[in-house]
Amino acid sequence: MGGRKKPALLICLVLTVALLGGAAPRCAALNPRMLFLVKPDPIVLRDHGGALLTGDNLTVNLLFYGRFTPAQRAIVVDFVRSLSVSAAAPRPGAGPPSVASWWRTTSLYRGGGGGAPLRLGRQILVDERMSLGRPLSLGNVTALARAAGHHRGAITAVLTAADVPVASFCVSRCGVHDHDRGGAHGRARYTYLWAGNPAQQCPGQCAWPFHRPTYGPQTPPLVPPNGDAGVDGMVISLAALLAGTVTNPYGDGYYKGDAGAGLEAATACAGIFGSGAYPGYPGKLLIDPATGASYNAVGLGGRKYLLPALWDPTTSQCKTLV
């Protein structure tokens, strides 16, 4: 594990009992829609002063571990390609919000210190037979990221297929981001993340709102924008992890709570995808008239995605695209 001293930064996109109303707060008897008539208290992510990921040469390497179809890989690849402002900047009046406009919210952190354009780097297909064993540990994930090659300007995203179990997947997390040290003398820091396809293991937690939730009101699931609840759910996790990585790459950037397990840019807004969201309801979204799929952002080639709200440091509120 190199010189890593801090615990992995967790992304808890898991829909917990509290999020979906399983625990009864004092205001549980109120109509949840009425709660939004009262302006919520601001969420404040503290800037701890550490380095953010910046620069014009940041890349995302994608390491697909296990059996992914070409169509599934294309969904993820197109999402990462769409993050580049130069490739996907919307024209005025051009229609729905773009993936790039969602990503630009991260540029508001520390006066533009975060949110640099992320470009697609290497694509690596690894071991459909899963020779590292079952389940993978987070140490295995770190080893995979290290083996993929690393440098300061790259984030390696380790993505595991639906039938690949990873330690603590579904129990407490839908993915993690972390950092380690490499290089000849172990002095170079690099970042990586892991997100899993939840289709078979915990769709009610990590594929919501494209699957009925494990807890809380059993509202009908939404139609996924790319027709794959597992991969569309994994993109939500990947998006949140990338936002957390650039704004809190080494555990001393923007977060609220305990170091290593605090709320970050997207996890501070868990469960919110559109305006008017409340526990168990993702908010007002766009609907594809041809498929009935729900989405809030459009990427390259017109591909649609559902992306989580991000905390806006200029307003201390969760910012949605629609």
PDB file of C-alpha atoms in Angstrom:
ATOM      1  CA  MET A   1       0.000   0.000   0.000  1.00  0.00           C
ATOM      2  CA  GLY A   2       3.042   2.255  -0.295  1.00  0.00           C
ATOM      3  CA  GLY A   3       3.086   5.059   2.210  1.00  0.00           C
ATOM      4  CA  ARG A   4      -0.643   5.392   2.636  1.00  0.00           C
ATOM      5  CA  LYS A   5      -1.440   6.483   6.154  1.00  0.00           C
ATOM      6  CA  LYS A   6      -5.050   7.622   5.928  1.00  0.00           C
ATOM      7  CA  PRO A   7      -8.151   5.465   5.506  1.00  0.00           C
ATOM      8  CA  ALA A   8      -9.901   5.362   2.171  1.00  0.00           C
ATOM      9  CA  LEU A   9     -12.300   8.184   1.496  1.00  0.00           C
ATOM     10  CA  LEU A  10     -15.737   6.617   1.345  1.00  0.00           C
ATOM     11  CA  ILE A  11     -18.549   7.468  -0.983  1.00  0.00           C
ATOM     12  CA  CYS A  12     -21.821   6.492   0.639  1.00  0.00           C
ATOM     13  CA  LEU A  13     -24.247   6.694  -2.222  1.00  0.00           C
ATOM     14  CA  VAL A  14     -25.946   3.798  -0.470  1.00  0.00           C
ATOM     15  CA  LEU A  15     -29.492   4.880   0.281  1.00  0.00           C
ATOM     16  CA  THR A  16     -29.446   4.559   4.033  1.00  0.00           C
ATOM     17  CA  VAL A  17     -32.400   4.184   6.302  1.00  0.00           C
ATOM     18  CA  ALA A  18     -32.105   7.815   7.280  1.00  0.00           C
ATOM     19  CA  LEU A  19     -32.045   9.002   3.685  1.00  0.00           C
ATOM     20  CA  LEU A  20     -35.181   7.116   2.722  1.00  0.00           C
ATOM     21  CA  GLY A  21     -37.084   7.759   5.872  1.00  0.00           C
ATOM     22  CA  GLY A  22     -36.572   4.424   7.646  1.00  0.00           C
ATOM     23  CA  ALA A  23     -35.620   6.295  10.797  1.00  0.00           C
ATOM     24  CA  ALA A  24     -38.471   8.452  12.029  1.00  0.00           C
ATOM     25  CA  PRO A  25     -37.371  12.056  12.528  1.00  0.00           C
ATOM     26  CA  ARG A  26     -39.497  14.427  14.541  1.00  0.00           C
ATOM     27  CA  CYS A  27     -41.021  15.899  11.376  1.00  0.00           C
ATOM     28  CA  ALA A  28     -41.780  12.521   9.771  1.00  0.00           C
ATOM     29  CA  ALA A  29     -45.535  13.131   9.827  1.00  0.00           C
ATOM     30  CA  LEU A  30     -45.228  16.174   7.576  1.00  0.00           C
ATOM     31  CA  ASN A  31     -45.815  15.983   3.850  1.00  0.00           C
ATOM     32  CA  PRO A  32     -42.222  15.739   2.504  1.00  0.00           C
ATOM     33  CA  ARG A  33     -43.051  18.162  -0.275  1.00  0.00           C
ATOM     34  CA  MET A  34     -43.943  20.753   2.355  1.00  0.00           C
ATOM     35  CA  LEU A  35     -40.461  20.522   3.834  1.00  0.00           C
ATOM     36  CA  PHE A  36     -39.090  22.296   0.785  1.00  0.00           C
ATOM     37  CA  LEU A  37     -41.234  25.352   1.468  1.00  0.00           C
ATOM     38  CA  VAL A  38     -38.737  26.055   4.242  1.00  0.00           C
ATOM     39  CA  LYS A  39     -35.274  27.006   3.061  1.00  0.00           C
ATOM     40  CA  PRO A  40     -32.841  24.326   4.305  1.00  0.00           C
ATOM     41  CA  ASP A  41     -29.845  25.250   6.387  1.00  0.00           C
ATOM     42  CA  PRO A  42     -26.722  25.749   4.279  1.00  0.00           C
ATOM     43  CA  ILE A  43     -24.358  22.810   3.935  1.00  0.00           C
ATOM     44  CA  VAL A  44     -20.806  23.921   4.570  1.00  0.00           C
ATOM     45  CA  LEU A  45     -17.877  21.900   3.314  1.00  0.00           C
ATOM     46  CA  ARG A  46     -14.775  23.217   4.982  1.00  0.00           C
ATOM     47  CA  ASP A  47     -11.727  23.957   2.883  1.00  0.00           C
ATOM     48  CA  HIS A  48      -8.869  22.345   4.799  1.00  0.00           C
ATOM     49  CA  GLY A  49      -6.276  24.000   2.568  1.00  0.00           C
ATOM     50  CA  GLY A  50      -4.781  20.944   0.916  1.00  0.00           C
ATOM     51  CA  ALA A  51      -3.939  20.623  -2.766  1.00  0.00           C
ATOM     52  CA  LEU A  52      -6.719  20.239  -5.326  1.00  0.00           C
ATOM     53  CA  LEU A  53      -6.273  18.561  -8.697  1.00  0.00           C
ATOM     54  CA  THR A  54      -5.676  21.290 -11.241  1.00  0.00           C
ATOM     55  CA  GLY A  55      -4.119  21.834 -14.651  1.00  0.00           C
ATOM     56  CA  ASP A  56      -5.000  21.270 -18.265  1.00  0.00           C
ATOM     57  CA  ASN A  57      -3.563  17.776 -18.562  1.00  0.00           C
ATOM     58  CA  LEU A  58      -5.662  15.792 -16.101  1.00  0.00           C
ATOM     59  CA  THR A  59      -6.734  12.449 -17.494  1.00  0.00           C
ATOM     60  CA  VAL A  60      -8.959   9.583 -16.370  1.00  0.00           C
ATOM     61  CA  ASN A  61      -7.673   6.086 -17.020  1.00  0.00           C
ATOM     62  CA  LEU A  62     -10.428   3.457 -17.098  1.00  0.00           C
ATOM     63  CA  LEU A  63      -9.589  -0.042 -15.908  1.00  0.00           C
ATOM     64  CA  PHE A  64     -12.477  -2.469 -16.538  1.00  0.00           C
ATOM     65  CA  TYR A  65     -12.150  -5.505 -14.292  1.00  0.00           C
ATOM     66  CA  GLY A  66     -14.356  -8.440 -15.157  1.00  0.00           C
ATOM     67  CA  ARG A  67     -16.859  -8.981 -17.936  1.00  0.00           C
ATOM     68  CA  PHE A  68     -18.146  -5.754 -19.502  1.00  0.00           C
ATOM     69  CA  THR A  69     -19.885  -5.729 -22.864  1.00  0.00           C
ATOM     70  CA  PRO A  70     -18.709  -3.240 -25.495  1.00  0.00           C
ATOM     71  CA  ALA A  71     -21.992  -1.363 -25.051  1.00  0.00           C
ATOM     72  CA  GLN A  72     -21.422  -1.050 -21.303  1.00  0.00           C
ATOM     73  CA  ARG A  73     -17.884   0.215 -21.761  1.00  0.00           C
ATOM     74  CA  ALA A  74     -19.116   2.744 -24.317  1.00  0.00           C
ATOM     75  CA  ILE A  75     -21.566   4.256 -21.801  1.00  0.00           C
ATOM     76  CA  VAL A  76     -18.727   4.919 -19.359  1.00  0.00           C
ATOM     77  CA  VAL A  77     -16.198   6.036 -21.970  1.00  0.00           C
ATOM     78  CA  ASP A  78     -18.631   8.515 -23.500  1.00  0.00           C
ATOM     79  CA  PHE A  79     -19.367   9.954 -20.062  1.00  0.00           C
ATOM     80  CA  VAL A  80     -15.695  10.631 -19.357  1.00  0.00           C
ATOM     81  CA  ARG A  81     -15.161  12.080 -22.820  1.00  0.00           C
ATOM     82  CA  SER A  82     -18.132  14.384 -22.242  1.00  0.00           C
ATOM     83  CA  LEU A  83     -16.520  15.962 -19.166  1.00  0.00           C
ATOM     84  CA  SER A  84     -14.118  17.951 -21.314  1.00  0.00           C
ATOM     85  CA  VAL A  85     -15.357  21.513 -21.613  1.00  0.00           C
ATOM     86  CA  SER A  86     -13.702  21.944 -25.001  1.00  0.00           C
ATOM     87  CA  ALA A  87     -15.421  18.841 -26.334  1.00  0.00           C
ATOM     88  CA  ALA A  88     -18.871  19.307 -24.883  1.00  0.00           C
ATOM     89  CA  ALA A  89     -19.463  22.942 -24.005  1.00  0.00           C
ATOM     90  CA  PRO A  90     -23.099  23.782 -24.741  1.00  0.00           C
ATOM     91  CA  ARG A  91     -24.112  26.511 -27.140  1.00  0.00           C
ATOM     92  CA  PRO A  92     -26.557  29.129 -25.827  1.00  0.00           C
ATOM     93  CA  GLY A  93     -30.068  27.806 -26.314  1.00  0.00           C
ATOM     94  CA  ALA A  94     -28.755  24.439 -27.483  1.00  0.00           C
ATOM     95  CA  GLY A  95     -31.092  22.432 -25.285  1.00  0.00           C
ATOM     96  CA  PRO A  96     -30.676  20.370 -22.115  1.00  0.00           C
ATOM     97  CA  PRO A  97     -27.705  20.849 -19.797  1.00  0.00           C
ATOM     98  CA  SER A  98     -24.525  19.080 -20.795  1.00  0.00           C
ATOM     99  CA  VAL A  99     -22.280  16.745 -18.827  1.00  0.00           C
ATOM    100  CA  ALA A 100     -19.589  19.422 -19.140  1.00  0.00           C
ATOM    101  CA  SER A 101     -21.827  22.069 -17.550  1.00  0.00           C
ATOM    102  CA  TRP A 102     -22.356  19.702 -14.609  1.00  0.00           C
ATOM    103  CA  TRP A 103     -18.583  19.293 -14.240  1.00  0.00           C
ATOM    104  CA  ARG A 104     -17.963  23.044 -14.323  1.00  0.00           C
ATOM    105  CA  THR A 105     -19.463  23.350 -10.835  1.00  0.00           C
ATOM    106  CA  THR A 106     -16.222  21.867  -9.499  1.00  0.00           C
ATOM    107  CA  SER A 107     -14.349  24.841 -10.986  1.00  0.00           C
ATOM    108  CA  LEU A 108     -15.986  27.048  -8.348  1.00  0.00           C
ATOM    109  CA  TYR A 109     -13.961  25.446  -5.569  1.00  0.00           C
ATOM    110  CA  ARG A 110     -11.265  27.746  -4.194  1.00  0.00           C
ATOM    111  CA  GLY A 111     -11.707  30.305  -6.935  1.00  0.00           C
ATOM    112  CA  GLY A 112     -11.260  27.882  -9.787  1.00  0.00           C
ATOM    113  CA  GLY A 113      -8.637  25.738  -8.094  1.00  0.00           C
ATOM    114  CA  GLY A 114     -10.551  22.552  -8.856  1.00  0.00           C
ATOM    115  CA  GLY A 115     -12.600  21.349 -11.752  1.00  0.00           C
ATOM    116  CA  ALA A 116      -9.976  21.286 -14.478  1.00  0.00           C
ATOM    117  CA  PRO A 117     -11.114  19.550 -17.668  1.00  0.00           C
ATOM    118  CA  LEU A 118     -10.811  15.781 -17.361  1.00  0.00           C
ATOM    119  CA  ARG A 119      -9.874  13.953 -20.531  1.00  0.00           C
ATOM    120  CA  LEU A 120     -10.016  10.285 -21.342  1.00  0.00           C
ATOM    121  CA  GLY A 121      -6.698   8.518 -20.894  1.00  0.00           C
ATOM    122  CA  ARG A 122      -5.996   4.819 -21.249  1.00  0.00           C
ATOM    123  CA  GLN A 123      -8.634   2.117 -21.445  1.00  0.00           C
ATOM    124  CA  ILE A 124      -7.525  -1.160 -19.886  1.00  0.00           C
ATOM    125  CA  LEU A 125      -9.420  -4.460 -19.972  1.00  0.00           C
ATOM    126  CA  VAL A 126      -8.366  -6.777 -17.164  1.00  0.00           C
ATOM    127  CA  ASP A 127      -8.998 -10.379 -16.286  1.00  0.00           C
ATOM    128  CA  GLU A 128     -12.521 -11.468 -17.169  1.00  0.00           C
ATOM    129  CA  ARG A 129     -11.825 -14.631 -15.135  1.00  0.00           C
ATOM    130  CA  MET A 130     -11.096 -12.561 -12.014  1.00  0.00           C
ATOM    131  CA  SER A 131      -7.875 -14.296 -11.019  1.00  0.00           C
ATOM    132  CA  LEU A 132      -7.256 -11.943  -8.091  1.00  0.00           C
ATOM    133  CA  GLY A 133      -9.832 -13.901  -6.165  1.00  0.00           C
ATOM    134  CA  ARG A 134     -13.286 -13.472  -4.760  1.00  0.00           C
ATOM    135  CA  PRO A 135     -13.949 -11.053  -3.266  1.00  0.00           C
ATOM    136  CA  LEU A 136     -11.500  -8.307  -4.140  1.00  0.00           C
ATOM    137  CA  SER A 137     -10.126  -6.362  -1.226  1.00  0.00           C
ATOM    138  CA  LEU A 138      -9.525  -2.632  -1.328  1.00  0.00           C
ATOM    139  CA  GLY A 139      -5.846  -3.555  -1.297  1.00  0.00           C
ATOM    140  CA  ASN A 140      -6.431  -5.408  -4.573  1.00  0.00           C
ATOM    141  CA  VAL A 141      -8.042  -2.271  -5.970  1.00  0.00           C
ATOM    142  CA  THR A 142      -4.974  -0.233  -5.024  1.00  0.00           C
ATOM    143  CA  ALA A 143      -2.709  -2.824  -6.651  1.00  0.00           C
ATOM    144  CA  LEU A 144      -4.754  -2.712  -9.857  1.00  0.00           C
ATOM    145  CA  ALA A 145      -4.553   1.087  -9.946  1.00  0.00           C
ATOM    146  CA  ARG A 146      -0.797   0.982  -9.358  1.00  0.00           C
ATOM    147  CA  ALA A 147      -0.271  -1.638 -12.056  1.00  0.00           C
ATOM    148  CA  ALA A 148      -2.209   0.475 -14.539  1.00  0.00           C
ATOM    149  CA  GLY A 149       0.486   3.128 -14.311  1.00  0.00           C
ATOM    150  CA  HIS A 150       0.143   6.362 -12.447  1.00  0.00           C
ATOM    151  CA  HIS A 151       1.274   9.940 -12.372  1.00  0.00           C
ATOM    152  CA  ARG A 152       0.136  13.117 -10.696  1.00  0.00           C
ATOM    153  CA  GLY A 153      -2.000  14.225 -13.621  1.00  0.00           C
ATOM    154  CA  ALA A 154      -4.050  11.039 -13.882  1.00  0.00           C
ATOM    155  CA  ILE A 155      -6.912   9.453 -11.977  1.00  0.00           C
ATOM    156  CA  THR A 156      -7.217   5.696 -12.442  1.00  0.00           C
ATOM    157  CA  ALA A 157     -10.811   4.504 -12.190  1.00  0.00           C
ATOM    158  CA  VAL A 158     -11.050   0.789 -11.377  1.00  0.00           C
ATOM    159  CA  LEU A 159     -14.506  -0.383 -12.463  1.00  0.00           C
ATOM    160  CA  THR A 160     -15.711  -3.854 -11.486  1.00  0.00           C
ATOM    161  CA  ALA A 161     -18.314  -5.896 -13.333  1.00  0.00           C
ATOM    162  CA  ALA A 162     -21.667  -6.899 -11.873  1.00  0.00           C
ATOM    163  CA  ASP A 163     -20.503 -10.348 -10.736  1.00  0.00           C
ATOM    164  CA  VAL A 164     -17.256  -9.184  -9.093  1.00  0.00           C
ATOM    165  CA  PRO A 165     -17.662  -8.855  -5.305  1.00  0.00           C
ATOM    166  CA  VAL A 166     -15.552  -6.216  -3.590  1.00  0.00           C
ATOM    167  CA  ALA A 167     -15.080  -6.013   0.176  1.00  0.00           C
ATOM    168  CA  SER A 168     -17.750  -3.778   1.757  1.00  0.00           C
ATOM    169  CA  PHE A 169     -19.557  -3.272  -1.576  1.00  0.00           C
ATOM    170  CA  CYS A 170     -23.201  -2.570  -0.705  1.00  0.00           C
ATOM    171  CA  VAL A 171     -22.561  -2.911   3.028  1.00  0.00           C
ATOM    172  CA  SER A 172     -21.276   0.623   3.495  1.00  0.00           C
ATOM    173  CA  ARG A 173     -20.372   2.035   0.108  1.00  0.00           C
ATOM    174  CA  CYS A 174     -20.935   2.060  -3.655  1.00  0.00           C
ATOM    175  CA  GLY A 175     -17.358   3.119  -4.367  1.00  0.00           C
ATOM    176  CA  VAL A 176     -14.296   4.818  -2.894  1.00  0.00           C
ATOM    177  CA  HIS A 177     -11.606   7.245  -3.910  1.00  0.00           C
ATOM    178  CA  ASP A 178      -8.201   7.357  -2.327  1.00  0.00           C
ATOM    179  CA  HIS A 179      -4.553   8.148  -2.967  1.00  0.00           C
ATOM    180  CA  ASP A 180      -1.252   6.357  -2.651  1.00  0.00           C
ATOM    181  CA  ARG A 181       2.420   6.988  -3.262  1.00  0.00           C
ATOM    182  CA  GLY A 182       4.574   5.636  -6.040  1.00  0.00           C
ATOM    183  CA  GLY A 183       7.682   6.405  -8.018  1.00  0.00           C
ATOM    184  CA  ALA A 184      11.250   5.338  -7.420  1.00  0.00           C
ATOM    185  CA  HIS A 185      11.334   6.650  -3.860  1.00  0.00           C
ATOM    186  CA  GLY A 186       7.641   6.470  -3.039  1.00  0.00           C
ATOM    187  CA  ARG A 187       7.311  10.234  -2.937  1.00  0.00           C
ATOM    188  CA  ALA A 188       4.935  10.805  -5.846  1.00  0.00           C
ATOM    189  CA  ARG A 189       1.266  10.981  -4.875  1.00  0.00           C
ATOM    190  CA  TYR A 190      -1.406   9.708  -7.215  1.00  0.00           C
ATOM    191  CA  THR A 191      -5.162   9.275  -6.993  1.00  0.00           C
ATOM    192  CA  TYR A 192      -7.466   6.431  -7.889  1.00  0.00           C
ATOM    193  CA  LEU A 193     -11.035   5.333  -7.354  1.00  0.00           C
ATOM    194  CA  TRP A 194     -13.212   2.267  -7.488  1.00  0.00           C
ATOM    195  CA  ALA A 195     -16.860   1.954  -8.503  1.00  0.00           C
ATOM    196  CA  GLY A 196     -18.809  -1.262  -8.950  1.00  0.00           C
ATOM    197  CA  ASN A 197     -21.703  -2.317 -11.162  1.00  0.00           C
ATOM    198  CA  PRO A 198     -24.531  -2.880  -8.632  1.00  0.00           C
ATOM    199  CA  ALA A 199     -26.945  -4.726 -10.924  1.00  0.00           C
ATOM    200  CA  GLN A 200     -26.635  -8.092  -9.182  1.00  0.00           C
ATOM    201  CA  GLN A 201     -25.332  -7.285  -5.709  1.00  0.00           C
ATOM    202  CA  CYS A 202     -27.233  -4.277  -4.374  1.00  0.00           C
ATOM    203  CA  PRO A 203     -29.420  -2.617  -6.996  1.00  0.00           C
ATOM    204  CA  GLY A 204     -31.778  -1.274  -4.334  1.00  0.00           C
ATOM    205  CA  GLN A 205     -28.922   0.689  -2.789  1.00  0.00           C
ATOM    206  CA  CYS A 206     -26.413   1.600  -5.483  1.00  0.00           C
ATOM    207  CA  ALA A 207     -28.616   1.537  -8.612  1.00  0.00           C
ATOM    208  CA  TRP A 208     -31.378   3.726  -7.170  1.00  0.00           C
ATOM    209  CA  PRO A 209     -33.361   5.484  -8.630  1.00  0.00           C
ATOM    210  CA  PHE A 210     -33.255   2.905 -11.436  1.00  0.00           C
ATOM    211  CA  HIS A 211     -34.294   0.148  -9.030  1.00  0.00           C
ATOM    212  CA  ARG A 212     -36.755  -0.024  -6.153  1.00  0.00           C
ATOM    213  CA  PRO A 213     -34.993   1.098  -2.977  1.00  0.00           C
ATOM    214  CA  THR A 214     -34.021  -1.382  -0.308  1.00  0.00           C
ATOM    215  CA  TYR A 215     -35.512   0.864   2.372  1.00  0.00           C
ATOM    216  CA  GLY A 216     -38.247   3.432   2.522  1.00  0.00           C
ATOM    217  CA  PRO A 217     -41.111   4.212   0.137  1.00  0.00           C
ATOM    218  CA  GLN A 218     -41.283   1.641  -2.656  1.00  0.00           C
ATOM    219  CA  THR A 219     -41.768   4.084  -5.497  1.00  0.00           C
ATOM    220  CA  PRO A 220     -41.524   2.720  -9.048  1.00  0.00           C
ATOM    221  CA  PRO A 221     -37.981   2.826 -10.433  1.00  0.00           C
ATOM    222  CA  LEU A 222     -37.042   5.254 -13.169  1.00  0.00           C
ATOM    223  CA  VAL A 223     -36.130   4.081 -16.646  1.00  0.00           C
ATOM    224  CA  PRO A 224     -32.318   4.299 -16.997  1.00  0.00           C
ATOM    225  CA  PRO A 225     -31.160   6.651 -19.772  1.00  0.00           C
ATOM    226  CA  ASN A 226     -28.900   4.056 -21.417  1.00  0.00           C
ATOM    227  CA  GLY A 227     -31.116   1.063 -20.797  1.00  0.00           C
ATOM    228  CA  ASP A 228     -28.761  -0.508 -18.247  1.00  0.00           C
ATOM    229  CA  ALA A 229     -29.666   0.099 -14.601  1.00  0.00           C
ATOM    230  CA  GLY A 230     -26.364  -1.317 -13.355  1.00  0.00           C
ATOM    231  CA  VAL A 231     -24.064   0.749 -15.553  1.00  0.00           C
ATOM    232  CA  ASP A 232     -26.208   3.883 -15.343  1.00  0.00           C
ATOM    233  CA  GLY A 233     -26.054   3.480 -11.555  1.00  0.00           C
ATOM    234  CA  MET A 234     -22.302   2.976 -11.715  1.00  0.00           C
ATOM    235  CA  VAL A 235     -21.966   6.223 -13.692  1.00  0.00           C
ATOM    236  CA  ILE A 236     -23.687   8.062 -10.826  1.00  0.00           C
ATOM    237  CA  SER A 237     -21.054   6.658  -8.447  1.00  0.00           C
ATOM    238  CA  LEU A 238     -18.226   7.394 -10.878  1.00  0.00           C
ATOM    239  CA  ALA A 239     -19.395  10.985 -11.331  1.00  0.00           C
ATOM    240  CA  ALA A 240     -19.577  11.561  -7.583  1.00  0.00           C
ATOM    241  CA  LEU A 241     -16.157   9.988  -7.036  1.00  0.00           C
ATOM    242  CA  LEU A 242     -14.510  12.101  -9.716  1.00  0.00           C
ATOM    243  CA  ALA A 243     -15.948  15.256  -8.152  1.00  0.00           C
ATOM    244  CA  GLY A 244     -14.684  14.150  -4.741  1.00  0.00           C
ATOM    245  CA  THR A 245     -11.274  13.285  -6.155  1.00  0.00           C
ATOM    246  CA  VAL A 246     -10.534  16.692  -7.703  1.00  0.00           C
ATOM    247  CA  THR A 247     -11.894  18.688  -4.750  1.00  0.00           C
ATOM    248  CA  ASN A 248     -10.450  16.476  -1.993  1.00  0.00           C
ATOM    249  CA  PRO A 249      -7.746  14.355  -3.627  1.00  0.00           C
ATOM    250  CA  TYR A 250      -5.480  13.755  -0.627  1.00  0.00           C
ATOM    251  CA  GLY A 251      -7.906  13.993   2.274  1.00  0.00           C
ATOM    252  CA  ASP A 252      -7.163  17.620   3.137  1.00  0.00           C
ATOM    253  CA  GLY A 253      -9.290  19.510   0.619  1.00  0.00           C
ATOM    254  CA  TYR A 254     -13.036  20.179   0.808  1.00  0.00           C
ATOM    255  CA  TYR A 255     -15.103  18.001   3.113  1.00  0.00           C
ATOM    256  CA  LYS A 256     -17.372  18.117   6.141  1.00  0.00           C
ATOM    257  CA  GLY A 257     -17.040  15.783   9.098  1.00  0.00           C
ATOM    258  CA  ASP A 258     -14.333  13.302   9.929  1.00  0.00           C
ATOM    259  CA  ALA A 259     -11.235  13.129   7.757  1.00  0.00           C
ATOM    260  CA  GLY A 260     -11.403  10.089   5.525  1.00  0.00           C
ATOM    261  CA  ALA A 261     -15.148   9.600   5.926  1.00  0.00           C
ATOM    262  CA  GLY A 262     -16.677  13.049   5.565  1.00  0.00           C
ATOM    263  CA  LEU A 263     -19.187  14.499   3.139  1.00  0.00           C
ATOM    264  CA  GLU A 264     -17.713  15.733  -0.120  1.00  0.00           C
ATOM    265  CA  ALA A 265     -18.821  17.591  -3.240  1.00  0.00           C
ATOM    266  CA  ALA A 266     -21.430  15.016  -4.278  1.00  0.00           C
ATOM    267  CA  THR A 267     -22.008  12.953  -1.137  1.00  0.00           C
ATOM    268  CA  ALA A 268     -23.141  16.119   0.653  1.00  0.00           C
ATOM    269  CA  CYS A 269     -26.047  16.053  -1.799  1.00  0.00           C
ATOM    270  CA  ALA A 270     -26.770  12.306  -1.817  1.00  0.00           C
ATOM    271  CA  GLY A 271     -30.118  11.374  -3.325  1.00  0.00           C
ATOM    272  CA  ILE A 272     -30.615  14.742  -5.052  1.00  0.00           C
ATOM    273  CA  PHE A 273     -30.727  14.770  -8.864  1.00  0.00           C
ATOM    274  CA  GLY A 274     -33.251  17.477  -9.731  1.00  0.00           C
ATOM    275  CA  SER A 275     -35.082  20.409  -8.219  1.00  0.00           C
ATOM    276  CA  GLY A 276     -37.624  19.661  -5.507  1.00  0.00           C
ATOM    277  CA  ALA A 277     -35.917  16.446  -4.383  1.00  0.00           C
ATOM    278  CA  TYR A 278     -36.768  14.994  -1.003  1.00  0.00           C
ATOM    279  CA  PRO A 279     -35.964  11.657   0.669  1.00  0.00           C
ATOM    280  CA  GLY A 280     -37.058   8.890  -1.681  1.00  0.00           C
ATOM    281  CA  TYR A 281     -37.785  11.283  -4.570  1.00  0.00           C
ATOM    282  CA  PRO A 282     -34.857  12.212  -6.847  1.00  0.00           C
ATOM    283  CA  GLY A 283     -36.378  15.483  -8.011  1.00  0.00           C
ATOM    284  CA  LYS A 284     -37.806  16.864 -11.217  1.00  0.00           C
ATOM    285  CA  LEU A 285     -35.981  15.379 -14.203  1.00  0.00           C
ATOM    286  CA  LEU A 286     -36.063  15.419 -17.978  1.00  0.00           C
ATOM    287  CA  ILE A 287     -37.849  12.566 -19.733  1.00  0.00           C
ATOM    288  CA  ASP A 288     -36.857  11.094 -23.090  1.00  0.00           C
ATOM    289  CA  PRO A 289     -40.118  10.998 -25.077  1.00  0.00           C
ATOM    290  CA  ALA A 290     -38.966   8.010 -27.129  1.00  0.00           C
ATOM    291  CA  THR A 291     -37.907   5.728 -24.268  1.00  0.00           C
ATOM    292  CA  GLY A 292     -39.452   7.222 -21.145  1.00  0.00           C
ATOM    293  CA  ALA A 293     -35.980   7.346 -19.567  1.00  0.00           C
ATOM    294  CA  SER A 294     -35.112   9.940 -16.929  1.00  0.00           C
ATOM    295  CA  TYR A 295     -31.991  12.084 -17.256  1.00  0.00           C
ATOM    296  CA  ASN A 296     -30.584  15.506 -16.458  1.00  0.00           C
ATOM    297  CA  ALA A 297     -27.518  15.838 -18.690  1.00  0.00           C
ATOM    298  CA  VAL A 298     -26.541  15.143 -22.289  1.00  0.00           C
ATOM    299  CA  GLY A 299     -23.091  14.071 -23.412  1.00  0.00           C
ATOM    300  CA  LEU A 300     -21.288  13.570 -26.694  1.00  0.00           C
ATOM    301  CA  GLY A 301     -23.387  12.124 -29.474  1.00  0.00           C
ATOM    302  CA  GLY A 302     -26.560  12.949 -27.579  1.00  0.00           C
ATOM    303  CA  ARG A 303     -26.043  10.218 -24.988  1.00  0.00           C
ATOM    304  CA  LYS A 304     -28.034  10.916 -21.834  1.00  0.00           C
ATOM    305  CA  TYR A 305     -27.025  10.571 -18.176  1.00  0.00           C
ATOM    306  CA  LEU A 306     -28.416  11.074 -14.705  1.00  0.00           C
ATOM    307  CA  LEU A 307     -25.826  12.897 -12.589  1.00  0.00           C
ATOM    308  CA  PRO A 308     -25.876  13.764  -8.874  1.00  0.00           C
ATOM    309  CA  ALA A 309     -26.229  17.279  -7.544  1.00  0.00           C
ATOM    310  CA  LEU A 310     -22.978  18.951  -6.493  1.00  0.00           C
ATOM    311  CA  TRP A 311     -22.360  21.239  -3.564  1.00  0.00           C
ATOM    312  CA  ASP A 312     -21.851  24.807  -4.794  1.00  0.00           C
ATOM    313  CA  PRO A 313     -19.314  26.674  -2.641  1.00  0.00           C
ATOM    314  CA  THR A 314     -20.669  30.055  -3.799  1.00  0.00           C
ATOM    315  CA  THR A 315     -24.131  29.376  -2.373  1.00  0.00           C
ATOM    316  CA  SER A 316     -23.490  26.556   0.138  1.00  0.00           C
ATOM    317  CA  GLN A 317     -26.385  24.687  -1.477  1.00  0.00           C
ATOM    318  CA  CYS A 318     -26.738  21.562  -3.596  1.00  0.00           C
ATOM    319  CA  LYS A 319     -26.776  22.582  -7.241  1.00  0.00           C
ATOM    320  CA  THR A 320     -28.871  20.643  -9.748  1.00  0.00           C
ATOM    321  CA  LEU A 321     -28.896  20.879 -13.518  1.00  0.00           C
ATOM    322  CA  VAL A 322     -32.694  20.877 -13.840  1.00  0.00           C
TER     323      VAL A 322
END
